[in-house]
Short mmCIF file of C-alpha atoms in Angstrom, two decimals:
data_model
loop_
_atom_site.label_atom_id
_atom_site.label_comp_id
_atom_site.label_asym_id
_atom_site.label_seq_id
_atom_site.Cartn_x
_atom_site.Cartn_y
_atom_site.Cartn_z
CA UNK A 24 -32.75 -38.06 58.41
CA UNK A 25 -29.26 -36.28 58.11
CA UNK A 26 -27.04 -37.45 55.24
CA UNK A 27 -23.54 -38.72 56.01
CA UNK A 28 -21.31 -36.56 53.91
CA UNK A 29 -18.12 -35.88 53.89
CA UNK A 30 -18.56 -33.11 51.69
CA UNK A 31 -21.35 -31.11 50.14
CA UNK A 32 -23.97 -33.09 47.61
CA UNK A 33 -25.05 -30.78 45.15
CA UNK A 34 -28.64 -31.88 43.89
CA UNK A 35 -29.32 -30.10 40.64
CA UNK A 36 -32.19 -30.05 37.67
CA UNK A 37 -31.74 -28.28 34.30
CA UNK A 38 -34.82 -27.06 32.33
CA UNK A 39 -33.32 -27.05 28.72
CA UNK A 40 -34.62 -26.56 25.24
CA UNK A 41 -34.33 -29.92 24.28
CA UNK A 42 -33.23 -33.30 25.32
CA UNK A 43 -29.60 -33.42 22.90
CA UNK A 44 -27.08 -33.09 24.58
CA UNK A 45 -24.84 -32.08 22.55
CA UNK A 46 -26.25 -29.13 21.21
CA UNK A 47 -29.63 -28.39 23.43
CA UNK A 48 -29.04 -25.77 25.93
CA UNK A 49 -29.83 -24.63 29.90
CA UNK A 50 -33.14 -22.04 30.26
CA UNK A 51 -32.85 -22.78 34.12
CA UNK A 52 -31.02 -24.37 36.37
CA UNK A 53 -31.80 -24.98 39.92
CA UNK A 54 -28.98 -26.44 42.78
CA UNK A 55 -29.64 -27.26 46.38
CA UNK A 56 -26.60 -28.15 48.32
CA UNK A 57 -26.78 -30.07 50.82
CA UNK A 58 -23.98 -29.52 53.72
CA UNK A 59 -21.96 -32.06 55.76
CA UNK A 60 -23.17 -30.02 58.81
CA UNK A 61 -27.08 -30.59 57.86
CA UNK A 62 -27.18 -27.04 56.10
CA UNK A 63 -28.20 -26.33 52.78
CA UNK A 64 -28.11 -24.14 50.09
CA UNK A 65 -30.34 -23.08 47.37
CA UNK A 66 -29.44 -21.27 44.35
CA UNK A 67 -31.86 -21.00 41.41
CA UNK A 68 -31.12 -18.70 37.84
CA UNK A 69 -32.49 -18.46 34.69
CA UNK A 70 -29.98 -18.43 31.64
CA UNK A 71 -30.27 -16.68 28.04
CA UNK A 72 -29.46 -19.99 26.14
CA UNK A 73 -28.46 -17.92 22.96
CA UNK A 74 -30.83 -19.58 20.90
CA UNK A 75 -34.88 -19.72 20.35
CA UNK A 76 -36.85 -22.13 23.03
CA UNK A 77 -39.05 -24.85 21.12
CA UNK A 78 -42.45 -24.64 21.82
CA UNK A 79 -42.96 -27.86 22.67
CA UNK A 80 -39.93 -27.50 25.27
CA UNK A 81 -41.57 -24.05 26.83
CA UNK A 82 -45.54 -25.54 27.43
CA UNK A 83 -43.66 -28.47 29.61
CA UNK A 84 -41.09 -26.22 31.75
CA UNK A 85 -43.44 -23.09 31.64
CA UNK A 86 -40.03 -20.47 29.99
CA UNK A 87 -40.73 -18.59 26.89
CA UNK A 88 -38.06 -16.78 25.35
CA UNK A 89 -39.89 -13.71 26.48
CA UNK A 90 -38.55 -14.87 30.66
CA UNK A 91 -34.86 -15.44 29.53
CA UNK A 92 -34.67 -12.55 27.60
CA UNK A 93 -32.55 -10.26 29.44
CA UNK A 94 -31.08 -12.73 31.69
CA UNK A 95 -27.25 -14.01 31.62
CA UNK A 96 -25.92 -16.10 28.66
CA UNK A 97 -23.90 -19.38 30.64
CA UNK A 98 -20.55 -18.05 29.73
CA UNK A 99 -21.49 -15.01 31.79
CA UNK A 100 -22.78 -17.07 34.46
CA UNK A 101 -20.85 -20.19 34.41
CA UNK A 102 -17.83 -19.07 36.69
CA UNK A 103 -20.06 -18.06 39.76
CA UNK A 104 -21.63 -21.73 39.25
CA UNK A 105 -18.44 -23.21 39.43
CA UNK A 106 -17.60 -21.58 42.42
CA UNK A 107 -20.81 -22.62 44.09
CA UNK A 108 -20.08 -26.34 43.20
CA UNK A 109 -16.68 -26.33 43.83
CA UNK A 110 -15.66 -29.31 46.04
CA UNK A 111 -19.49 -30.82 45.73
CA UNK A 112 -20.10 -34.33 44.65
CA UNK A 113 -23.01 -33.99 42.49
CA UNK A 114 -26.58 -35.89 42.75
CA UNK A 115 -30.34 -35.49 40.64
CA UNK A 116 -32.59 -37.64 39.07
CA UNK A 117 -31.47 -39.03 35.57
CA UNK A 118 -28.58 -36.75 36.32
CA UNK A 119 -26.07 -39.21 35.06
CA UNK A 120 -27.96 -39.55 31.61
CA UNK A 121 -28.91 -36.09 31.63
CA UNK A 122 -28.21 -32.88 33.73
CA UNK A 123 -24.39 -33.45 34.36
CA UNK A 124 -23.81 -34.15 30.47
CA UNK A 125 -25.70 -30.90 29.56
CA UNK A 126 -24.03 -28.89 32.25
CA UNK A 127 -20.40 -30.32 31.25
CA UNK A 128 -21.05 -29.49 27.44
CA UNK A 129 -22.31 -25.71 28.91
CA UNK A 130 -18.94 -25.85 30.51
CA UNK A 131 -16.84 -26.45 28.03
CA UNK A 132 -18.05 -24.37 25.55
CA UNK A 133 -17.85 -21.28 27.67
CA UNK A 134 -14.19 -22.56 28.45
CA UNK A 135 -14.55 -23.03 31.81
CA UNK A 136 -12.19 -25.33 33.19
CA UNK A 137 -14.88 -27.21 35.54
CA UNK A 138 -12.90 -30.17 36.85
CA UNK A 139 -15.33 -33.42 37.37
CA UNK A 140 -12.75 -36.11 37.85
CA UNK A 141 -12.70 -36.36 41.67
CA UNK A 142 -16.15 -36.16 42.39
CA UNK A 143 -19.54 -39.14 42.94
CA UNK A 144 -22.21 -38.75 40.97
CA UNK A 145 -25.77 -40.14 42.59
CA UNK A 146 -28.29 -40.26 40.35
CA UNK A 147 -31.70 -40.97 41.81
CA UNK A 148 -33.43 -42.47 39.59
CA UNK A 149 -30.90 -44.94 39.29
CA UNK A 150 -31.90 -46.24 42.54
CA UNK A 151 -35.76 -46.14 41.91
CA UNK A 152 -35.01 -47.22 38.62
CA UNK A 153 -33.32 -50.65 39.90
CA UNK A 154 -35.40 -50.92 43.17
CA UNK A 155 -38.78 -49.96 42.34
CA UNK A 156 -38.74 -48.57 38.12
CA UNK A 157 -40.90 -45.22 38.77
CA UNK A 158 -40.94 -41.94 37.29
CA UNK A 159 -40.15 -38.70 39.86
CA UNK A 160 -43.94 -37.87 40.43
CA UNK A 161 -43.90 -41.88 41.53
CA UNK A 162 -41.22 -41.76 43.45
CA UNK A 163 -41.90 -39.13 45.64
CA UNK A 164 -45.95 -40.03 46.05
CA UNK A 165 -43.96 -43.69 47.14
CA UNK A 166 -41.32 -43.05 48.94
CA UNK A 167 -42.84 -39.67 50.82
CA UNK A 168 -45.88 -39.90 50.26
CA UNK A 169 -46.42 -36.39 48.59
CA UNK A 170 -47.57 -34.92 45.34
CA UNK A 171 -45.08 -32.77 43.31
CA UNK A 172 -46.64 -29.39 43.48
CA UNK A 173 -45.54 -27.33 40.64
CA UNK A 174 -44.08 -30.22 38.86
CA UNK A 175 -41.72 -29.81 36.46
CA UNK A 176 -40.30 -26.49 38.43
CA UNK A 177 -36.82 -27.06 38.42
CA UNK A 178 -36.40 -26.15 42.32
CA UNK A 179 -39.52 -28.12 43.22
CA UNK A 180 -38.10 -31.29 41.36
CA UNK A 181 -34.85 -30.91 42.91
CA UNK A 182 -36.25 -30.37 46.60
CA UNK A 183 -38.41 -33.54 45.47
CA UNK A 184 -35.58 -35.47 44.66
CA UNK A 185 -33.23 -34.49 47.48
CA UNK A 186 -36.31 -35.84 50.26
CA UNK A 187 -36.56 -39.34 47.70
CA UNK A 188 -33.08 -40.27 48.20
CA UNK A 189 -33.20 -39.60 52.38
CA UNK A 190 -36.57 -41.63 52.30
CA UNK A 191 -34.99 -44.66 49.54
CA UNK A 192 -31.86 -44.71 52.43
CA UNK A 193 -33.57 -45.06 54.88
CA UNK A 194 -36.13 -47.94 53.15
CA UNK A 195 -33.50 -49.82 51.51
CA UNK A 196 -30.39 -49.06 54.17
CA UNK A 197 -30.51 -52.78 55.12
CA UNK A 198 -31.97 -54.65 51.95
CA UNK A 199 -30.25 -57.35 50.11
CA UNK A 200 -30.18 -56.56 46.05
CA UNK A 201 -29.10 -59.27 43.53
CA UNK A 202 -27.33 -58.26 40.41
CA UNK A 203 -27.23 -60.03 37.06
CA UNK A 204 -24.25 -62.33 38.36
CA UNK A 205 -26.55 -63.63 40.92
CA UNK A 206 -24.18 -61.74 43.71
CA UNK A 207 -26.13 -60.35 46.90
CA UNK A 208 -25.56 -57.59 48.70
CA UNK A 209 -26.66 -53.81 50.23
CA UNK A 210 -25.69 -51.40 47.85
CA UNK A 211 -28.39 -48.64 49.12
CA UNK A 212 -26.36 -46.70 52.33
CA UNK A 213 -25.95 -43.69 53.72
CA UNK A 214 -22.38 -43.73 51.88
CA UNK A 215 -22.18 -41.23 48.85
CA UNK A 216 -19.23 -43.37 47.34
CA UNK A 217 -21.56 -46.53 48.03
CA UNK A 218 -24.02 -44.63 46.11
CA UNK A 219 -21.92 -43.53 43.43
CA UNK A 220 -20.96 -47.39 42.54
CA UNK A 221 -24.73 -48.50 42.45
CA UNK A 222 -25.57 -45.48 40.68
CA UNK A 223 -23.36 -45.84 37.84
CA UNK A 224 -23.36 -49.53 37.42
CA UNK A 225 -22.37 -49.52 33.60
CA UNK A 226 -19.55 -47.77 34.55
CA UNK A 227 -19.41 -44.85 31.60
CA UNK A 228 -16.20 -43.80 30.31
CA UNK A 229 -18.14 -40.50 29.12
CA UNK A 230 -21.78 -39.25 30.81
CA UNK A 231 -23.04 -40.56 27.11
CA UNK A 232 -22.37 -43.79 27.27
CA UNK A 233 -20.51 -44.04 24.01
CA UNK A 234 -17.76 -45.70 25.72
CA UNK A 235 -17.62 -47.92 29.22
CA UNK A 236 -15.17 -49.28 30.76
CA UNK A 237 -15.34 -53.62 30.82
CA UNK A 238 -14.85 -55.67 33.47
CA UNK A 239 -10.91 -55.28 33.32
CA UNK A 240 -11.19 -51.64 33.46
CA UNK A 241 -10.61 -51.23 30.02
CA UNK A 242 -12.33 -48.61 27.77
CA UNK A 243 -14.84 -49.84 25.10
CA UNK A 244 -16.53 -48.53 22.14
CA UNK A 245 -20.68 -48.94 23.28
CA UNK A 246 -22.30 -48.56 20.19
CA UNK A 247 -22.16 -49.45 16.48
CA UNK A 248 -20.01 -51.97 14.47
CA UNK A 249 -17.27 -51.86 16.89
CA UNK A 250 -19.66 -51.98 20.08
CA UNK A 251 -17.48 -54.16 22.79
CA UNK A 252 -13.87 -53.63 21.23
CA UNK A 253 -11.25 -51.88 23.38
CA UNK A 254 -11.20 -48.51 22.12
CA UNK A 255 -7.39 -48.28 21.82
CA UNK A 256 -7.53 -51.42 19.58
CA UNK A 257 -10.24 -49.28 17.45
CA UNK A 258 -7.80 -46.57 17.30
CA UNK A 259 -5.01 -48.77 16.41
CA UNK A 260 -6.47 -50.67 13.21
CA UNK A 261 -8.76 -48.30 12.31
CA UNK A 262 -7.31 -44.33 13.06
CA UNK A 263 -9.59 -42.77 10.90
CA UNK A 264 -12.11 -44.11 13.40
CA UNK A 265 -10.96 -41.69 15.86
CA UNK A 266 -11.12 -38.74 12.97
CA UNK A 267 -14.71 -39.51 12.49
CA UNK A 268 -15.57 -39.43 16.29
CA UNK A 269 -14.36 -36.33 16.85
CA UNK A 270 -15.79 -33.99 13.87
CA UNK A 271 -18.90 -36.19 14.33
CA UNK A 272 -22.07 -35.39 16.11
CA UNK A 273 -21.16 -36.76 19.54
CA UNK A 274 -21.06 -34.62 23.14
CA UNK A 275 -17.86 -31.99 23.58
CA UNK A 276 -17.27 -34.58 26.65
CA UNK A 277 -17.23 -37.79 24.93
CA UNK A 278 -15.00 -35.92 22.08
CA UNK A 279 -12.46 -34.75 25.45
CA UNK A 280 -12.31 -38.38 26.43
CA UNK A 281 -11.83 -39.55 23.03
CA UNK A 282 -8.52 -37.49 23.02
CA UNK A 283 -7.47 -38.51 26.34
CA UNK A 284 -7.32 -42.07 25.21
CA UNK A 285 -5.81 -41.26 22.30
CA UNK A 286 -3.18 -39.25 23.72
CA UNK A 287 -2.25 -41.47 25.76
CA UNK A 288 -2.19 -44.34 23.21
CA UNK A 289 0.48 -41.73 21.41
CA UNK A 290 2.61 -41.25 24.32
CA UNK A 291 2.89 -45.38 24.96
CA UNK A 292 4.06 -45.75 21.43
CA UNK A 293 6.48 -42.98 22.00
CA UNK A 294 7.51 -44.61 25.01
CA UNK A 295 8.24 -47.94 23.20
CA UNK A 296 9.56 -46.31 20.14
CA UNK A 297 12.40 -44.27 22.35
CA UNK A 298 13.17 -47.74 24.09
CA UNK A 299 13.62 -49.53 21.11
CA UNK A 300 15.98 -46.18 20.13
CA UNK A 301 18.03 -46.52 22.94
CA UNK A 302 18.62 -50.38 22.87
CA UNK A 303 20.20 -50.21 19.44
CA UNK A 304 22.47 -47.49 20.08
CA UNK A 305 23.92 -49.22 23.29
CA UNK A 306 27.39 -50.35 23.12
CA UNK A 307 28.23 -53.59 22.67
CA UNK A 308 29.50 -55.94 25.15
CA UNK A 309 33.40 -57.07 24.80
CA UNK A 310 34.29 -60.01 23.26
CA UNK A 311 34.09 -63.01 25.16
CA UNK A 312 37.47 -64.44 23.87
CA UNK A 313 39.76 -61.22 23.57
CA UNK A 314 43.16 -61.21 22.01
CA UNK A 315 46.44 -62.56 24.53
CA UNK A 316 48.57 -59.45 25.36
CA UNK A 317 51.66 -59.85 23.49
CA UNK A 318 54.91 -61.49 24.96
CA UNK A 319 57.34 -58.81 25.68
CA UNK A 320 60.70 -59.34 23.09
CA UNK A 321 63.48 -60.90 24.81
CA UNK A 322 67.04 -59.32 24.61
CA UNK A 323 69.48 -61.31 22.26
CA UNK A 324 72.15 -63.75 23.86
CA UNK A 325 74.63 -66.07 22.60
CA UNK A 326 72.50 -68.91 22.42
CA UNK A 327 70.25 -67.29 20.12
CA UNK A 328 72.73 -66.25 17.68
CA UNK A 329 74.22 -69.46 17.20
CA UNK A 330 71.24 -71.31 16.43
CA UNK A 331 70.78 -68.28 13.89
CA UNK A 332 74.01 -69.70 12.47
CA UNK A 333 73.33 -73.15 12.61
CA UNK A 334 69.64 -72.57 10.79
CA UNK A 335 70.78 -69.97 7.73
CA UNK A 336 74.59 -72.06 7.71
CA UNK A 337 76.20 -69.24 8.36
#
C-alpha cells in the first residue's frame, strides 16, 4: 500500500554506543524517506562518535572502533543530515523513547540549529506496543510475515519497520481501540497526524519524559518528589529546582525545554510587574466635587456705600 502523506516520513534507526541518552553517541545511522509521490530515499553513514565503542554495544550492532575510524565525527556530518530531513515528519520503532532523543542531543551539541517543533513523530512500536506488545523481530514475522535478515542492521531494521507500519494500517485501518477512559475509537489510519496523537499518547513535553503536559495542557514535572506538579509552580516555590535541573544529568533537550518554560515564566512576571508600574504612575482622576469658580467683583454704587456708613456709623 501507498502511504498518504502530505510530506516526506523519514523512518530512521541509530546504532549507538549505549542506550543514555544524554551522553551515548551515534556509530550509524540509517534514514529511508519515504515520498508523498510513493518514492523513497535511502541514505545510510557511519559516524566517528569521538569516543571508544563498548564491547558489549559492538558484538550486538556488529561496529568496532576499528569501522568508524576514519569516518566523519556528527558535527562534520550533521548539516548534510539536516538538509536531508528538512521538511520530513519523522517515524522508527521506539523512536520517540529513543532515536529522535539521541539524534536531537547529536544536534545540539554540534550546534546545529535542527528545528523539530512543526513536525509528527510515529513511532512504531507504539502501535505494536498498544495493539499487539511485540518486539521488531515479532512484529515484522506478524504483521509481514518475514524474518529480519541481518537483524540489528540499522538499514534492515528501518526497511523492517517502514513495511510494519503499511501492514499495522492496513490491519487496524478500521478497528475500534478503547483507552483507559473507556472511550472507543480508530486511532490506527493512514493519517500521519492521526498517527502522531496515538503514538505519543503521554503527550511528552521533552522526548525524555521528564516532563508531560496534563490534561489541561499544562507542563508537569514526571518524576521524583514533585512528579504531577505544574512545572511553573515548581519553579515558582522552589527556583533552585530549576538550578539543579539544568547542571544535572538530564538530556541537552529536556535542559532546552526547561529554559523555555522558564523564560517564559520570567517574561509573565515582567509583564505583570510593568502593569502594576504603569497603574501607579497614572494620573489621578479630578475631583468629583471641584471648587465653584469665583463670583466676578461687582463695581461700587451708592447703595453700597451707604450701608458701609450705616454698619461702621460713619
Amino acid at each position: 500500500m501507498k502511504l498518504n502523506l502530505k510530506r516526506p516520513l523519514a523512518f530512521f534507526d541509530l546504532e549507538t554506543t549505549g542506550v543514555n541518552v544524554a551522553s551515548d553517541r551515534i556509530v550509524e545511522i540509517s534514514i529511508l524517506k519515504a515520498m508523498p509521490d510513493g518514492t523513497e530515499d535511502v541514505k545510510t553513514m557511519r559516524i566517528n562518535p569521538g569516543i571508544p565503542i563498548p564491547l558489549e554495544s559492538s558484538l550486538i550492532h556488529g561496529i568496532y572502533d576499528e569501522d568508524i575510524k576514519h569516518a566523519q565525527t556528527f558535527k562534520q556530518a550533521g548539516e548534510e543530515l539536516a538538509r536531508f530531513l528538512d521538511d520530513c515528519d519523522l517515524a522508527g520503532y521506539n523512536s520517540n523513547r529513543f532515536d529522535i532523543p539521541v539524534l536531537m542531543e547529536e544536534f545540539l551539541r554540534a550546534g546545529i540549529d535542527f528545528d523539530i517543533d512543526n513536525r509528527h513523530f510515529v513511532d512504531v512500536q507504539n502501535i505494536f506496543h498498544q495493539m499487539e506488545q511485540r518486539t521488531l523481530k515479532a512484529a515484522y514475522q506478524f504483521y509481514c510475515g518475514k524474518n529480519i535478515e541481518n537483524a540489528h542492521s540499522a538499514e534492515a531494521d528501518i526497511k523492517a519497520t517502514y513495511e510494519v507500519l503499511k501492514a499495522q494500517i492496513e490491519k487496524y485501518e478500521n478497528k475500534d481501540w478503547e483507552d483507559k477512559k473507556g472511550l472507543v475509537s480508530k486511532p490506527v489510519q493512514n493519517n500521519i497526524e492521526a498517527l502522531h496523537k496515538f503514538t505519543n499518547l503521554n503527550k511528552p513535553v521533552d522526548f525524555a519524559a521528564r516532563m508531560v503536559y496534563n490534561e489541561d495542557g499544562v507542563e508537569v514535572i514526571n518524576f521524583g518528589k514533585h512528579k504531577g506538579r505544574a512545572v511553573e509552580d515548581v519553579f515558582q516555590s522552589e527556583p533552585s529546582y530549576y538550578n539543579w535541573m539544568l547542571n544535572g544529568d538530564f538530556p541537552l533537550y529536556t535542559k532546552r525545554c526547561l529554559e523555555k518554560i522558564w523564560n517564559r515564566m520570567n517574561a509573565k512576571k515582567e509583564q505583570l510587574r510593568n502593569e502594576r508600574q504603569a497603574a501607579n504612575t497614572a494620573p489621578r482622576p479630578e475631583s468629583v466635587n471641584p471648587q465653584k469658580p469665583k463670583e466676578e467683583a461687582k463695581p461700587i454704587n451708592t447703595d453700597m456705600l451707604e450701608q458701609l456708613k450705616m454698619k461702621f456709623g460713619k
